[in-house]
């Protein structure tokens, strides 16, 4: 901030519309510094109100303009703050006169930018509200009217807070603005006496508005408006926070959500106000992208224009700079609506100010940077014109004068000749309209394509679906339907894609949000048609989890994969706020978005099946590592911290090996180290064994429980010692003893893929060290290992034979068989490797190079087929039932030209693998 004197910072000034008034004012102020006299005189020649203020506060003004304006502002604020209650009204009115005059001259002279002008006015409003509130509450306490309160409670206004709304909340007060306030109190401070406290706070509110708004011989401070409170026509002027919260939760509307973007505690118990706003965040900031807000904002704009009679051609005379076409409200709505759309997912977009909001939206890619820059310029220019309209007579007006003479006065006030002012104003209004109108106004419905009789029958049935029950959903879908049908024509098999799209629409529980999302983002329509034409099962999943489409719009959907560490960091950000149940829901939404992304990238050929397998495994790892501390904290709050050295989660099977498919469940074991501690220490202590058993169940529940947002993963804990018969949590000593003396060979095979997923590093190291020791020691009896595996192989194939020729997982020579052989090789070779490729190549594993090549060649083909099929369907693979798009996807993934050539190659690879595996058990 510059601390140069006022005169040194002058960069512009008005043109005196009334030269005689200008000259007369200067004659009355002979002590004015000469280098500011021109500004003061020209201002007086344009504004009767500012001329009267200058004459009334002449002595103060001459001193203030001779120095630094910021220092003059601080001195006036400090003087008002020192006033007692009986002198507060006069002190605040004097401060208002002087600060209004100072801010006007700083604005007109270009000494302060717009934000500093509005900031000075807002600081005065904040101070006035806070002083009135605390002084009046102190008086209620002195009179014994606030139950249980002491004099010290006046510092926090006894739990009452005033929320600044609108421009005051954003530090954007205009020159003659009223102030929009919501008055609340913390009912929890008063318990059963809350009703008596409310009566006192209602008195305080009424006295405060009178202190601020009543016009006396000294003027007024600020006109105060309390009508933004919940259900203002029937509620008292001060409500409990609980009552306000209940209203917004049950009945809050989009315009009220938009209003709370700018809400800010400005007086009284600021901490209580912040807590209230934090509790209200889920109402204001929806967890999903909220494109339905666009239609709400558009409807609101039209209602305002209808009410004010603001339709018709734009002319300078009488044009409303705030509410009219191309006006300030258009830019505010444009900004706030986009903030409402995406601010629930990205807190960085929750800037209270219009200029700050535009900058944040541009930085995050929601609007082009040049659009943000142009709208910022237009907003500042519009606000300056608005200020000059209000400065003329301190009128709360936003309308241009209705006469040519009045327009000429405003032009002079802006330092321009009338013709240039008119042309510039009309150009700016047109630019604002051009940049904002297209965002709000819905497009007209196009004509759709000709449909076959079969297609017509399907489309006719859409009218009965739940997603099209409401009039609003039908209106949006009428505009959307032609786009959907036209894009269907470009699908590989339009009829198959239409059937899948029909399944998608039929499964949608509601339509307004998702249809608004599609209408605002046409690229999503292409994606839906692509999915419907390729993977109908994924389309059905989308109908039940449509919120995952938000991630496609978020900007990073097509970015490089972040890996497990990047995913974990992102998840932890999502889990920062809310109670335990809300965190579980947040984790589910987050996981579904990333899971969907992997599937789409795979479908579109951006990654192959092996890359997808790694992505799914990274995602599961991040979920386990991200939720584990949350589960521990929630459990410890009830039963105390982990007794002993804590516990680790051991990922088994495909999770441990780091390769999952789209439908994989998670195999987990919990291993703990009691370190001699027999019981936890907490509110409800538990014996150590019981503690860890229940902790295991808590983690399983966190992952697999069906909440409002679905489940994360199915979890299997049967790979623990003794399987279903064993304890769900295992001590490290018990686990070691079991593995050394009781475990079957198949359990040692399972250890070859085990990997610690979460837990204390020291215990994790101990588990991994022992895993390697067991693998190194238990494979030395090769004959026994081979015999046990051969027997196990027979049982597995008898229990899970191949379900047809396309089954890539079950049966001899297929994935499970190859993995079993690879685990045997790792055990025989004492190798700590976890993935098939490295296990097959383990030194000492006994697999000859030719057999190794046969196994890996088959495994690569089978994994590509299996991982791709699991993305398309959760049933046994049937190429004929897949449809043309699904078959094309499988052929692209496997590199085959036709289903017949794929079938031949598959049969040959399986036969070679089966023979190679059989040789591992010969001789």
Coordinates of C-alpha atoms in Angstrom, one line a residue, residues 561 598 601-602 605-618 658-660 863-864 867 893:
X561 CA -1.9 -41.2 -14.0
X598 CA -9.4 -46.1 -15.4
X601 CA -9.1 -44.7 -20.4
X602 CA -9.0 -48.5 -21.1
X605 CA -7.2 -47.3 -25.8
X606 CA -5.3 -44.7 -23.8
X607 CA -4.0 -47.5 -21.6
X608 CA -3.9 -51.3 -22.1
X609 CA -5.0 -54.1 -19.8
X610 CA -1.7 -54.2 -17.9
X611 CA -1.6 -50.5 -17.3
X612 CA -5.3 -50.7 -16.2
X613 CA -4.4 -53.5 -13.8
X614 CA -1.7 -51.3 -12.2
X615 CA -4.1 -48.3 -12.0
X616 CA -6.8 -50.4 -10.2
X617 CA -4.2 -51.7 -7.8
X618 CA -2.8 -48.2 -7.1
X658 CA -0.3 -55.0 -7.6
X659 CA -2.6 -56.1 -10.5
X660 CA -6.4 -55.9 -10.2
X863 CA -4.9 -61.2 -18.8
X864 CA -5.7 -58.9 -21.7
X867 CA -9.2 -57.6 -17.7
X893 CA -6.8 -55.1 -26.9

